[in-house]
């Protein structure tokens, strides 16, 4: 899995698997698109207006929490 963020366009992308074939993009809302492979497997999730969806209080910090261990890591995306 890979997470990418482009602050120039305020878009984040969560790629679930490597692209091996064409994908179909499904427009869910004004701020969310999902990409599916031909067999219906989730390829990726695109977040438009990403900073509004990912960051609390304009912190520009992405919080990653391991639910099994409780460990929390902060990653700066700026």
Short mmCIF file of C-alpha atoms in Angstrom, two decimals:
data_model
loop_
_atom_site.label_atom_id
_atom_site.label_comp_id
_atom_site.label_asym_id
_atom_site.label_seq_id
_atom_site.Cartn_x
_atom_site.Cartn_y
_atom_site.Cartn_z
CA UNK A 1 0.00 0.00 0.00
CA UNK A 2 1.20 3.52 -0.74
CA UNK A 3 -0.11 6.88 0.44
CA UNK A 4 0.71 9.99 -1.60
CA UNK A 5 -0.25 13.61 -1.06
CA UNK A 6 0.20 16.54 -3.45
CA UNK A 7 -0.24 19.86 -1.61
CA UNK A 8 -0.13 21.80 -4.91
CA UNK A 9 -3.48 20.30 -5.91
CA UNK A 10 -4.65 19.25 -2.43
CA UNK A 11 -5.14 15.63 -3.52
CA UNK A 12 -4.28 12.46 -1.61
CA UNK A 13 -4.20 8.96 -3.06
CA UNK A 14 -4.21 5.67 -1.22
CA UNK A 15 -3.02 2.93 -3.56
CA UNK A 16 -4.00 -0.50 -2.28
CA UNK A 17 -2.23 -2.61 -4.92
CA UNK A 18 0.12 -2.23 -7.87
CA UNK A 19 -1.55 -1.27 -11.13
CA UNK A 20 -1.44 -4.20 -13.52
CA UNK A 21 -4.46 -3.39 -15.65
CA UNK A 22 -6.87 -0.61 -16.48
CA UNK A 23 -9.02 0.70 -13.67
CA UNK A 24 -12.50 2.17 -13.61
CA UNK A 25 -12.97 5.33 -11.56
CA UNK A 26 -16.22 5.65 -9.66
CA UNK A 27 -17.17 9.16 -8.57
CA UNK A 28 -18.59 8.80 -5.05
CA UNK A 29 -18.85 12.48 -4.13
CA UNK A 30 -17.27 15.88 -4.85
CA UNK A 31 -14.34 14.88 -2.66
CA UNK A 32 -14.01 11.11 -3.17
CA UNK A 33 -13.26 8.79 -6.10
CA UNK A 34 -12.48 5.09 -5.97
CA UNK A 35 -10.63 3.06 -8.59
CA UNK A 36 -11.60 -0.55 -9.25
CA UNK A 37 -9.91 -3.21 -11.36
CA UNK A 38 -12.02 -5.05 -13.97
CA UNK A 39 -12.74 -7.88 -11.50
CA UNK A 40 -14.08 -5.39 -8.93
CA UNK A 41 -11.03 -5.35 -6.67
CA UNK A 42 -10.27 -2.02 -5.01
CA UNK A 43 -7.16 -0.45 -6.54
CA UNK A 44 -7.12 2.96 -4.87
CA UNK A 45 -8.92 5.83 -3.19
CA UNK A 46 -8.54 9.44 -4.30
CA UNK A 47 -9.33 12.21 -1.82
CA UNK A 48 -9.99 15.64 -3.32
CA UNK A 49 -9.77 18.59 -0.90
CA UNK A 50 -7.56 16.23 1.06
CA UNK A 51 -6.44 18.60 3.78
CA UNK A 52 -10.07 19.09 4.85
CA UNK A 53 -10.52 15.31 5.13
CA UNK A 54 -7.17 14.27 6.59
CA UNK A 55 -5.96 16.99 8.91
CA UNK A 56 -7.51 18.25 12.10
CA UNK A 57 -7.13 21.92 12.99
CA UNK A 58 -4.77 22.62 10.04
CA UNK A 59 -2.00 20.65 11.73
CA UNK A 60 -0.60 19.19 8.46
CA UNK A 61 0.15 16.06 10.48
CA UNK A 62 -1.08 12.66 9.35
CA UNK A 63 -1.71 10.38 12.33
CA UNK A 64 -1.10 6.65 11.90
CA UNK A 65 -2.39 4.37 14.65
CA UNK A 66 -1.68 0.67 14.95
CA UNK A 67 -4.96 -0.62 16.38
CA UNK A 68 -3.34 -3.86 17.58
CA UNK A 69 -0.50 -2.26 19.55
CA UNK A 70 -1.90 1.19 20.24
CA UNK A 71 1.27 2.78 18.85
CA UNK A 72 0.66 6.19 17.27
CA UNK A 73 2.98 7.90 14.79
CA UNK A 74 2.70 11.43 13.40
CA UNK A 75 3.91 12.12 9.88
CA UNK A 76 4.31 15.63 8.53
CA UNK A 77 3.04 16.00 4.97
CA UNK A 78 4.40 19.50 4.37
#
